[in-house]
Coordinates of C-alpha atoms and ligand atoms in Angstrom, one line a residue:
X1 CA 31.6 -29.3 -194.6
X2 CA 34.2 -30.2 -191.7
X3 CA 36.9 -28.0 -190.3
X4 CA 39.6 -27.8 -188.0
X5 CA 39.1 -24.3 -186.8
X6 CA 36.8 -25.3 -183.8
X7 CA 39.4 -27.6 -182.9
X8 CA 41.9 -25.3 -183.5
X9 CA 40.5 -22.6 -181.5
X10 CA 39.5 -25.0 -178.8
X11 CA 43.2 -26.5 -178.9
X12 CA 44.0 -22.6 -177.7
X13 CA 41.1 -21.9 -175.5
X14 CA 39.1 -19.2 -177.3
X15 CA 37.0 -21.6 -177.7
X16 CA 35.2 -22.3 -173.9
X17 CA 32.0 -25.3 -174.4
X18 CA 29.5 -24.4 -172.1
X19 CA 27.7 -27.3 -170.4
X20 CA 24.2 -27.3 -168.4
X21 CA 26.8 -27.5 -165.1
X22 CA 29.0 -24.5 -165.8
X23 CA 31.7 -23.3 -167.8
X24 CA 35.7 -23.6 -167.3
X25 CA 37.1 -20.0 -167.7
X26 CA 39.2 -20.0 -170.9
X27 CA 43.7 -20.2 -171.0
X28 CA 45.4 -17.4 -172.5
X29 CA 43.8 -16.7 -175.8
X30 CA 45.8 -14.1 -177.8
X31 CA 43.9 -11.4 -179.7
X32 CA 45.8 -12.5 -183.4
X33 CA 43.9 -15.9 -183.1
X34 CA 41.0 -14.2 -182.3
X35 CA 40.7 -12.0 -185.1
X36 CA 40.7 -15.5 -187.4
X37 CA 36.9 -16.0 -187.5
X38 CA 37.0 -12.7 -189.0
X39 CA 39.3 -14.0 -192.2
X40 CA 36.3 -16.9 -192.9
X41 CA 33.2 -16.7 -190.5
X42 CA 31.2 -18.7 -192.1
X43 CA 33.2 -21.9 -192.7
X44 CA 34.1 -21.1 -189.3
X45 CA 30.7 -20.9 -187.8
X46 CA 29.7 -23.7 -189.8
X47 CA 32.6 -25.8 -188.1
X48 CA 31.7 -25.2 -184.8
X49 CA 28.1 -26.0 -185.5
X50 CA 29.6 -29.2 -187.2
X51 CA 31.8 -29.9 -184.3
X52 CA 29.6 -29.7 -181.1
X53 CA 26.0 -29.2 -182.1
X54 CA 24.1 -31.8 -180.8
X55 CA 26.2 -31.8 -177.9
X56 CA 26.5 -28.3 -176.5
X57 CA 23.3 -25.6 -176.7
X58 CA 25.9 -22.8 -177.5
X59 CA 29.5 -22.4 -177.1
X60 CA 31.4 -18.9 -176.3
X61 CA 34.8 -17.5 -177.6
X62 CA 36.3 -15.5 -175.2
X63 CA 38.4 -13.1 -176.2
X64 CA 41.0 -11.2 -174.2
X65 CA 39.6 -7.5 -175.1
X66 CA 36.3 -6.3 -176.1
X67 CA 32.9 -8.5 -176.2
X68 CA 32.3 -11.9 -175.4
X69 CA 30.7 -14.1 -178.2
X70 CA 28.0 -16.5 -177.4
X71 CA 27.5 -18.6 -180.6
X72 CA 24.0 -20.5 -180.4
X73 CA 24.3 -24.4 -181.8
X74 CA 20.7 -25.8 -180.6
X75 CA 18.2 -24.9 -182.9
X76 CA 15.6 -24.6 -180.0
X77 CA 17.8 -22.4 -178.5
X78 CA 17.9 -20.0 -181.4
X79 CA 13.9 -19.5 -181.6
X80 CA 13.7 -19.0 -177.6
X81 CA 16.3 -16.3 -177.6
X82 CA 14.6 -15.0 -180.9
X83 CA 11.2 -15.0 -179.2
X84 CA 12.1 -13.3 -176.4
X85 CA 12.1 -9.6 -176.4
X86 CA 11.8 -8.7 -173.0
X87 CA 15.6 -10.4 -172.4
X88 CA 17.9 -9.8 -175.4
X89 CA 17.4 -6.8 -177.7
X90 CA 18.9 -6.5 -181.3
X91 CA 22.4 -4.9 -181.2
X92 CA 23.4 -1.8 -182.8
X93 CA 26.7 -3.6 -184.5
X94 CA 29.2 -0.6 -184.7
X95 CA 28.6 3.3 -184.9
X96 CA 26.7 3.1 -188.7
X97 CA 24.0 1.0 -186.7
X98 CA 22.6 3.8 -184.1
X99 CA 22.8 6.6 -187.3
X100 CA 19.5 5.3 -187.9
X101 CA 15.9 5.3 -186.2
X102 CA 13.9 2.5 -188.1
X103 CA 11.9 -0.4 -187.4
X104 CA 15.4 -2.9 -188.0
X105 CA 17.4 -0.2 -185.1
X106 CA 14.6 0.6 -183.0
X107 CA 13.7 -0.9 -179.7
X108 CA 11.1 -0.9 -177.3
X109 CA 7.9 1.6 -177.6
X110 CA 9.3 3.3 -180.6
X111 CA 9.8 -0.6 -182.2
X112 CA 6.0 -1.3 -181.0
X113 CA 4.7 1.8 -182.6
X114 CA 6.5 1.5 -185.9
X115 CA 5.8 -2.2 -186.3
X116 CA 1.7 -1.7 -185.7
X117 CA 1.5 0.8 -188.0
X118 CA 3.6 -0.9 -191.2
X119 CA 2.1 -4.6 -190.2
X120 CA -1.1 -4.3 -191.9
X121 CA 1.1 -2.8 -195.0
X122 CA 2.8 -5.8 -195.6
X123 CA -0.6 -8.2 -195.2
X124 CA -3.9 -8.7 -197.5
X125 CA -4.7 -7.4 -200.3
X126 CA -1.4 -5.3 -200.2
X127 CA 0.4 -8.5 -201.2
X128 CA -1.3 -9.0 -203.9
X129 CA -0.5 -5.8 -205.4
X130 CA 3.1 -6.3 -205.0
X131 CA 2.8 -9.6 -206.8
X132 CA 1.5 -7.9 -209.4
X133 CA 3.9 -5.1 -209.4
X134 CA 6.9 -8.0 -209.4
X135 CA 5.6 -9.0 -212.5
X136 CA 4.8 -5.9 -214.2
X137 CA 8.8 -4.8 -213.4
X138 CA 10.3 -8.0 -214.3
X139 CA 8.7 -7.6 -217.4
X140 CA 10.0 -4.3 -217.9
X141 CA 13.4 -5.2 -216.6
X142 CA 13.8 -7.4 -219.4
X143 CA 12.2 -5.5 -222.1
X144 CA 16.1 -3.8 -221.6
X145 CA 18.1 -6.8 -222.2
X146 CA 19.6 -7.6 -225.6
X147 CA 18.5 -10.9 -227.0
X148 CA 21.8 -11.9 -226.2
X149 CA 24.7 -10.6 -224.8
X150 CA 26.0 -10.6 -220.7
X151 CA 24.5 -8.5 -217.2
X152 CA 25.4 -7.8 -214.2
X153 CA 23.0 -10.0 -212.9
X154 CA 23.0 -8.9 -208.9
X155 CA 23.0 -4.9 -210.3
X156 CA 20.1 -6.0 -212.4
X157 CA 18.2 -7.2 -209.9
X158 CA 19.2 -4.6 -207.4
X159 CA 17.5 -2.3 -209.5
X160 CA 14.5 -4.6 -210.2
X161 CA 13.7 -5.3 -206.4
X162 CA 14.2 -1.3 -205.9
X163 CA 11.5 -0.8 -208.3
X164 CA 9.0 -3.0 -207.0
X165 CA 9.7 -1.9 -203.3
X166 CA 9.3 1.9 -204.3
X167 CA 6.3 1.2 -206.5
X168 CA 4.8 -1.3 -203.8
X169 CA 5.5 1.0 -200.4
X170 CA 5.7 4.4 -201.6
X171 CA 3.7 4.3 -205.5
X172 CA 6.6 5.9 -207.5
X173 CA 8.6 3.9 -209.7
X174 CA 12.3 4.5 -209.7
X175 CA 15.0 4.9 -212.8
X176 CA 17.2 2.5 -213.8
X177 CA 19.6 5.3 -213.3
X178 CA 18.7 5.4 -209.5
X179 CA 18.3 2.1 -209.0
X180 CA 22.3 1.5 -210.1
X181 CA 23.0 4.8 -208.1
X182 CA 21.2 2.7 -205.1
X183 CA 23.1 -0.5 -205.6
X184 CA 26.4 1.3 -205.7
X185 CA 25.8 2.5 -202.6
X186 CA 24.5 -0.9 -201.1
X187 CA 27.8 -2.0 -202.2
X188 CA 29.3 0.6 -200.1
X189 CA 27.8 -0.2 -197.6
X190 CA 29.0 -3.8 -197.7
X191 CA 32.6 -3.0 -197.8
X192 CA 32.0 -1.2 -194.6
X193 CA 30.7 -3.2 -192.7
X194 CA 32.0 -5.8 -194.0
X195 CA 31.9 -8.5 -190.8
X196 CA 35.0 -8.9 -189.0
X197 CA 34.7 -10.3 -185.5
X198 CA 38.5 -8.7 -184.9
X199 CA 36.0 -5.5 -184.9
X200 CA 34.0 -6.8 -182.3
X201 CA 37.2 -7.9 -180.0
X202 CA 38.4 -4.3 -180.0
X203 CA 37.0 -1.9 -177.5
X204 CA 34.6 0.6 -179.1
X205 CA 36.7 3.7 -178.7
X206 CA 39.0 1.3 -181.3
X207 CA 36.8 0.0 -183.7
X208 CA 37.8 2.0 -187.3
X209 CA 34.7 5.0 -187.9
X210 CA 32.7 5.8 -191.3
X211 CA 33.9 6.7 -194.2
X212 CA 33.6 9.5 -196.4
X213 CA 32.6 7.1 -199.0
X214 CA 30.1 5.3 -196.6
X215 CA 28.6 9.1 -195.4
X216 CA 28.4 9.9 -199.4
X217 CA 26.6 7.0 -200.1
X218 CA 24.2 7.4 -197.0
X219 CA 23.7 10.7 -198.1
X220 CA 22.4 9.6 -202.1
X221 CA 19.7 7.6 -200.3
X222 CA 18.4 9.7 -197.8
X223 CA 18.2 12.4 -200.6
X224 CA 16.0 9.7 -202.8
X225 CA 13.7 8.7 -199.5
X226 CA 13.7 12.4 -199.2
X227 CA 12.3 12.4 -202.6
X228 CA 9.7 10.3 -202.0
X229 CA 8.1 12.2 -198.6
X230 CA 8.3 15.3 -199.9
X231 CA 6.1 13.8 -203.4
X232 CA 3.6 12.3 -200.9
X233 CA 3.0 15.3 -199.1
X234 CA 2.9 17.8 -201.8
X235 CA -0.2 15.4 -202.9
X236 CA -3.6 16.9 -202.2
X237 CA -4.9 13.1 -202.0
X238 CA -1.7 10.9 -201.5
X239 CA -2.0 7.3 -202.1
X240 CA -2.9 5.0 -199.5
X241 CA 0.8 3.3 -199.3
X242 CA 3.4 2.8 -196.4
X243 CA 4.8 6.1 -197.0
X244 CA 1.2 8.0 -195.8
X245 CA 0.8 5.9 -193.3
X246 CA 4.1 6.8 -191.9
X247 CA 3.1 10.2 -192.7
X248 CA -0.7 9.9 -190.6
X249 CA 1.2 8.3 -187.9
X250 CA 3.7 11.4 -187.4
X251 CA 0.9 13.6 -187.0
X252 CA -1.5 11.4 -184.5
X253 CA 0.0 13.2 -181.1
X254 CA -0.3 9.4 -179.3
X255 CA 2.5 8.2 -181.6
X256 CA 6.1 9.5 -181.2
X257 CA 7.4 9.6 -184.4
X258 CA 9.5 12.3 -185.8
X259 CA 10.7 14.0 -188.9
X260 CA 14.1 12.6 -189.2
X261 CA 12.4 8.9 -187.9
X262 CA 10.6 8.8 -190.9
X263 CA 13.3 9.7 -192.9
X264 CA 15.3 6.8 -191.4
X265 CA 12.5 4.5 -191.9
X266 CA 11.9 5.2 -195.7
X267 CA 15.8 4.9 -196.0
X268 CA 15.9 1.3 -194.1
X269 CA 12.5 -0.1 -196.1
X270 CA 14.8 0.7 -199.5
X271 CA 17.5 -0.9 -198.4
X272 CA 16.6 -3.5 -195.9
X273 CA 14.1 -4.8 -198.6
X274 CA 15.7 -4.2 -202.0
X275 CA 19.6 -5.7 -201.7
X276 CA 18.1 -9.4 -199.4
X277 CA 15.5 -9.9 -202.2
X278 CA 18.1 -9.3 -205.0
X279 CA 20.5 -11.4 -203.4
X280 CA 18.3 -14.2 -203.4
X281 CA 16.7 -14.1 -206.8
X282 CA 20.5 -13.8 -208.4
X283 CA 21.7 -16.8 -206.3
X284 CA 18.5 -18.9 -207.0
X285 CA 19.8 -18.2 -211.0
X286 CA 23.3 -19.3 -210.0
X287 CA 22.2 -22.5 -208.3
X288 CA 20.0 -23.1 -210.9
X289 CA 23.0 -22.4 -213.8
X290 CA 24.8 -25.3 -211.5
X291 CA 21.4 -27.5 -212.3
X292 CA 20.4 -27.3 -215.0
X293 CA 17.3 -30.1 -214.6
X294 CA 16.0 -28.1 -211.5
X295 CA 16.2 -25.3 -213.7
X296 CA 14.5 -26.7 -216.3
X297 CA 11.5 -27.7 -214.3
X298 CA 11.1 -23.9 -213.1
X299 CA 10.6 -23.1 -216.9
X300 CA 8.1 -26.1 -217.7
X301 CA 6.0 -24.9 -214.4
X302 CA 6.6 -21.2 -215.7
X303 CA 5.3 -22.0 -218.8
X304 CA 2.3 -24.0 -217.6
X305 CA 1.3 -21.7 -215.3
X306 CA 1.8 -18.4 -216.8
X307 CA 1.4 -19.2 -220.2
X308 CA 3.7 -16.5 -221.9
X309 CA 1.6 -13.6 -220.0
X310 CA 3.3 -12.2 -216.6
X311 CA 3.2 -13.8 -213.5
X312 CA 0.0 -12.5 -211.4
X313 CA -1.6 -12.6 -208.0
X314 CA -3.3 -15.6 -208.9
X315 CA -0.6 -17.8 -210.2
X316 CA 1.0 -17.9 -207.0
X317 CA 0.0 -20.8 -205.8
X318 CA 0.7 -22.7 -208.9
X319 CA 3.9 -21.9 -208.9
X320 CA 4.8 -24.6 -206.4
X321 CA 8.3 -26.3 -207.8
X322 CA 9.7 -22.5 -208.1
X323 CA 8.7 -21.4 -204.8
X324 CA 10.8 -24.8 -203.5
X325 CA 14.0 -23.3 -205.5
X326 CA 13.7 -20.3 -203.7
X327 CA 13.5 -21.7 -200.0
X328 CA 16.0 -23.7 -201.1
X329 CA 18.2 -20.9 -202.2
X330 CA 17.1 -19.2 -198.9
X331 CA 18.7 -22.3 -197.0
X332 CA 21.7 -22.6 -198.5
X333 CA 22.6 -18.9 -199.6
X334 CA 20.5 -16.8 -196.7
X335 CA 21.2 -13.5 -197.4
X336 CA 20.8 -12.8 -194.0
X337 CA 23.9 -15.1 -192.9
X338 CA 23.8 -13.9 -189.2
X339 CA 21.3 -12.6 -187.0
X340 CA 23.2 -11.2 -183.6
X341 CA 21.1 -10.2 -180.2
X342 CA 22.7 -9.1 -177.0
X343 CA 20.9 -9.7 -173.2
X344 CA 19.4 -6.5 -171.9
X345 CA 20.3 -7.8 -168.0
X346 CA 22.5 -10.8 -166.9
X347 CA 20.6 -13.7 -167.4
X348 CA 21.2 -17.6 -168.1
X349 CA 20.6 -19.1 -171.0
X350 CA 21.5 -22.6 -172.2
X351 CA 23.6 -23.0 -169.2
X352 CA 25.4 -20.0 -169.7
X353 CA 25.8 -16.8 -167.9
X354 CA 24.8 -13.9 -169.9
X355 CA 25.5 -10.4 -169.6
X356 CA 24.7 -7.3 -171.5
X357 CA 27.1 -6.2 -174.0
X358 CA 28.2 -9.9 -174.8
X359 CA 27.0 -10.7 -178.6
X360 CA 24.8 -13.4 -179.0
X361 CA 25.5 -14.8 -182.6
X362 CA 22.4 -16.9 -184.8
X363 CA 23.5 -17.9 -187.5
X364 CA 20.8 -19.2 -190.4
X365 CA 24.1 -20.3 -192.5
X366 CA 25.5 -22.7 -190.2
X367 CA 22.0 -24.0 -189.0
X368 CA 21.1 -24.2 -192.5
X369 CA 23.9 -26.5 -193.3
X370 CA 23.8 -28.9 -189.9
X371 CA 24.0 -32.3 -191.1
X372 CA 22.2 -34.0 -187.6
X373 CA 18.3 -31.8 -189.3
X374 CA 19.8 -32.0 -193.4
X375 CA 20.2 -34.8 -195.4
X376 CA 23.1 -34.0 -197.9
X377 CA 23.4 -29.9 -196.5
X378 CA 25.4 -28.8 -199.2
X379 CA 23.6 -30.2 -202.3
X380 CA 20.9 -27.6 -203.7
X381 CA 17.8 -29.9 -203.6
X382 CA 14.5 -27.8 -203.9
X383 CA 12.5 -31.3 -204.0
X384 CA 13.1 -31.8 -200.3
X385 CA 10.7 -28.8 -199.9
X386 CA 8.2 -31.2 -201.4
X387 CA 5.1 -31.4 -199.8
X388 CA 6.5 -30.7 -196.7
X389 CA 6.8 -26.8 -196.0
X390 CA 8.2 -27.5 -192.2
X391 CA 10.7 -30.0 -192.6
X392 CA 13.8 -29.0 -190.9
X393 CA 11.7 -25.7 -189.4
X394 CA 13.4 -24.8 -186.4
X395 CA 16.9 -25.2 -188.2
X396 CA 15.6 -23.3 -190.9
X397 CA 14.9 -19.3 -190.2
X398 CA 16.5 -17.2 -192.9
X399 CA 13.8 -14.3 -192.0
X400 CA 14.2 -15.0 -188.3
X401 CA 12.0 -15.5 -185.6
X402 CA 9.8 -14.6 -182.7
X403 CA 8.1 -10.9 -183.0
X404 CA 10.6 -9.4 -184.6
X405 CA 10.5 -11.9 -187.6
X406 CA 11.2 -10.4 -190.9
X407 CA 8.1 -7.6 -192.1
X408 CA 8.8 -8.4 -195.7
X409 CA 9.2 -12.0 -195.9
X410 CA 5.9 -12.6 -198.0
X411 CA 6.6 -10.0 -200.0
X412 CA 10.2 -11.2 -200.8
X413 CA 9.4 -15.0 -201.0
X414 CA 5.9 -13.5 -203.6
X415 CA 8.4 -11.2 -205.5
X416 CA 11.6 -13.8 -206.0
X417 CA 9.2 -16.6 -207.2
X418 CA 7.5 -14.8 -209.8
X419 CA 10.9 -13.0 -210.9
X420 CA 12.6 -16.7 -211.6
X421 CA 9.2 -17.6 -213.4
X422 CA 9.1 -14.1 -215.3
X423 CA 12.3 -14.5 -216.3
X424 CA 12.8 -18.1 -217.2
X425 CA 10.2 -18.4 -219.5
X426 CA 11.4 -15.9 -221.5
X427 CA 15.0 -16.0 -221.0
X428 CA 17.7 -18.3 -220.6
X429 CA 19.9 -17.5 -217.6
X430 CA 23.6 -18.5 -217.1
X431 CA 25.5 -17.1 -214.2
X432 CA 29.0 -17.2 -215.3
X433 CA 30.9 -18.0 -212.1
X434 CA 31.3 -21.5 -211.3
X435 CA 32.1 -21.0 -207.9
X436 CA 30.6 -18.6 -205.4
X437 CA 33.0 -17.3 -203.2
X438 CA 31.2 -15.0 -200.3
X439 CA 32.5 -11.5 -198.1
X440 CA 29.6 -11.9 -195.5
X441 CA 28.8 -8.0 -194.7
X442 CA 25.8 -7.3 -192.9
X443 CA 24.1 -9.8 -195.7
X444 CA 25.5 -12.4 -197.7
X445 CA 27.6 -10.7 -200.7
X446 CA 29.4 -12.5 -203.6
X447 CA 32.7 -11.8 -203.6
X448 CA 32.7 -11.1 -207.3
X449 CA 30.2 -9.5 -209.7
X450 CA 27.9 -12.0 -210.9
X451 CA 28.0 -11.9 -214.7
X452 CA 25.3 -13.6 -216.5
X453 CA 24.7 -14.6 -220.1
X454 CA 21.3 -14.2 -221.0
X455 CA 19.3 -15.3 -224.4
X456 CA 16.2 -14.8 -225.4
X457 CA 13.9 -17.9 -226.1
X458 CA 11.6 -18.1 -229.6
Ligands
HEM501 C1 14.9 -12.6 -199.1 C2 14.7 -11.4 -198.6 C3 14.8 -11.0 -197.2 C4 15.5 -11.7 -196.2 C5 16.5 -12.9 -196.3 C6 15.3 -10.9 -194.9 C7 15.8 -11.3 -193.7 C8 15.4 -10.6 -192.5 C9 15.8 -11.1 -191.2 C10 16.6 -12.3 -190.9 C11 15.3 -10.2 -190.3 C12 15.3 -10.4 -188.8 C13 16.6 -9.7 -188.2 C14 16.7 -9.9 -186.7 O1 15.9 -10.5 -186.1 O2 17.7 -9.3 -186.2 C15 14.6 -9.2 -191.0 C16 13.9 -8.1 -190.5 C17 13.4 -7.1 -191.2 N1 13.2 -7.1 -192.6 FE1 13.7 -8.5 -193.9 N2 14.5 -9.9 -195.2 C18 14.1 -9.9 -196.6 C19 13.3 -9.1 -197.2 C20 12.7 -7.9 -196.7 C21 11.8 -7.1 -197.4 C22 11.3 -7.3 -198.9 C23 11.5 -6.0 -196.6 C24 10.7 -4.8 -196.7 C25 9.9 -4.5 -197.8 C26 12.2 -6.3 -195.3 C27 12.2 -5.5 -194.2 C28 12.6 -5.9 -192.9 C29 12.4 -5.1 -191.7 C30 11.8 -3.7 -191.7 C31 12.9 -5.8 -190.7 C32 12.9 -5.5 -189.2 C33 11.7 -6.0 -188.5 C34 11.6 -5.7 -187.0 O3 12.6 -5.5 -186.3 O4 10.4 -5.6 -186.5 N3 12.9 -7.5 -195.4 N4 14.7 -9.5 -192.4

């Protein structure tokens, strides 16, 4: 995909190349122009990346107010800054980010502690029992659907990845009831903070505060994480899940971890977990809806392999041509469209002079679509995952990178595979929108519901 923003933006000097040598200070941008990223980020983004990747390691608007933006271009790049800690930390992007005190808003010591003690949660034998649990759930899910008729495919699976994160971390199942409740609020949440880089431009004491809708639907899910700590500790022999070891770790005196921390964190693990994974699984059925022949082959490998039962721990590995769909969706439609750091000091980077409070923006979209590491970017073609589970790796990090790399990503990767198998070899999936227009929040939304026919096979 080309497009004339960069050049647009360059023509008016937001946009300022850096070079190893240095970096001309920028002409008169005006603040209307530089709200304009904020009207299409991503085709913008994936312009600039089009227009001088390869040439420049990043590139910077400069706006007149408010932040500056770094946008990194050299893939490289992305996995040093990503790797290194100690120099850029992860913003909080706008007052609803510092509400909350879990691992994705924490930093330093508090980060260390609550990373080593949910690490081994998300490892082993663990993984197997959320396989398990994925295909226990998508059986269930569909054990609801008429033989025929039309869902709300994204609410669906909202609700399905809700279920397997509350049954897998914290051993209670939800209902469907709460899991729609849930997703409502996700959606919420997306209108929000829905990404506007005009947002970032404006000084904070500007930048528009929450909602009452937004606080509401906060409220609905700390009352069901609240739920869940207050089952675990009226247990006399509480299940050895996430939720008690958050619980042990609160009351070992070396780790600083208190009441309302653990709230946050039970509230971030259902949503940080539950709306990525069901963004991915719907869009791997929409790109599959556009091809057909790809999806065919997931329901011949899903038939092989599972035989009519539920997918298992042990058909994992078997499942080969699915799990390629699904990094595939990953490239093309990461839920996480943009992962943003800021320097903690002034430091150099790239060429460039850094200094804190500038946003450093990483974006797996555009990297994901660079033509220079992609052949054909913007077909959906899970057979160049073939055999070759790096190609394109450093281009290609839709859970990030470096130490703070995505906690779930097994889980998610274990738990969308063995939901598109479930479900295709029982069910025929059409998503009914031929095009997939996006509102990039904090993840990647559709624009539109995605409806879905579904019909049962014989
Ligand atoms: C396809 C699904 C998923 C995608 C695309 C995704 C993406 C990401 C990305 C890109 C990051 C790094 C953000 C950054 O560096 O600023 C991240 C971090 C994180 N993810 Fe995921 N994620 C997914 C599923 C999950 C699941 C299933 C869970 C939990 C069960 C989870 C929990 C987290 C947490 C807690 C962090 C913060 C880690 C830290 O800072 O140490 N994610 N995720």
């Amino acid at each position: 995909m080309t497009s004339v923003w960069p050049r647009i933006f360059a023509a008016l000097g937001l946009l300022t190349v850096i070079t190893e040598a240095a970096h001309t200070p920028p002409g008169l941008p005006v603040l209307g122009n530089a709200t304009k990223p904020g009207a299409d980020p991503l085709r913008f983004l994936v312009g600039v990346q089009q227009t001088y990747g390869g040439q420049y390691p990043l590139v910077q608007l400069d706006p007149p107010v408010g932040q500056r933006i770094h946008i990194v271009l050299d893939a490289g790049l992305v996995h040093e800054i990503l790797e290194d800690r100690e120099r850029f930390a992860r913003p909080a992007l706008g007052p609803q980010a510092t509400r909350r005190q879990g691992l994705l808003s924490t930093e330093g010591a508090l980060w260390e502690t609550q990373r080593s003690v949910l690490e081994p949660e998300f490892l082993g034998a663990t993984l197997a029992d959320y396989a398990n649990i994925s295909g226990a759930v998508t059986e269930a899910t569909m054990a609801n659907w008429p033989a025929q008729g039309t869902v709300d495919l994204l609410e669906e699976m909202s609700v399905l990845t809700l279920r397997v994160i509350t049954r897998g971390l914290f051993s209670r199942d939800t209902s469907p009831e709460t899991g729609r409740a849930v997703h409502a609020a996700m959606e919420t949440f997306g209108r929000e903070l829905e990404f506007d880089i005009g947002e970032f431009l404006l000084p904070e004491t500007l930048q528009s505060g929450l909602s009452e809708e937004f606080l509401a639907a906060d409220e609905l899910v700390e009352g069901v994480a609240e739920e869940f700590i207050d089952w675990h500790r009226s247990q006399a022999d509480p299940p050895a899940d996430m939720l008690t070891a958050l619980i042990e770790a609160q009351q070992d005196p070396s780790i600083e971890l208190s009441a309302n921390e653990l709230v946050d964190e039970t509230v971030l693990f259902l949503t940080a977990g539950q709306e990525t994974t069901a963004l991915t699984i719907a869009y791997a059925f929409y790109w599959l809806t556009q091809h057909p022949r790809a999806r065919e082959r997931v329901r011949t490998e899903a038939s092989r392999v599972l035989g009519g039962d539920q997918p298992g721990w042990s058909d994992l590995s078997e499942l080969t041509y699915t799990e390629q769909v699904i990094r595939e969706t990953l490239r093309l439609t990461p839920a996480a469209w943009n992962i943003s750091r800021e320097p903690r000091a002034p430091t150099r980077v790239g060429g460039a002079e850094l200094a804190p409070g500038e946003l450093v923006m990483l974006s797996p979209y555009a990297h994901h679509r660079d033509r220079r590491v992609w052949d054909n970017p913007t077909t959906f073609d899970p057979d160049r995952w073939a055999g070759v589970a790096s190609r394109g790796q450093d281009a290609y990090f839709p859970f990030g990178s470096g130490p703070r790399i995505c906690i779930g990503r097994q889980v998610a990767l274990t738990e969308a595979q063995f939901v598109v198998a479930g479900i295709l070899q029982s069910y025929d999936v059409e998503v009914l929108a031929e095009e997939l227009p996006f509102r990039p929040a904090v993840t990647l939304q559709p624009a539109t519901t995605l409806q879905a026919r579904v019909t049962a096979r014989d």
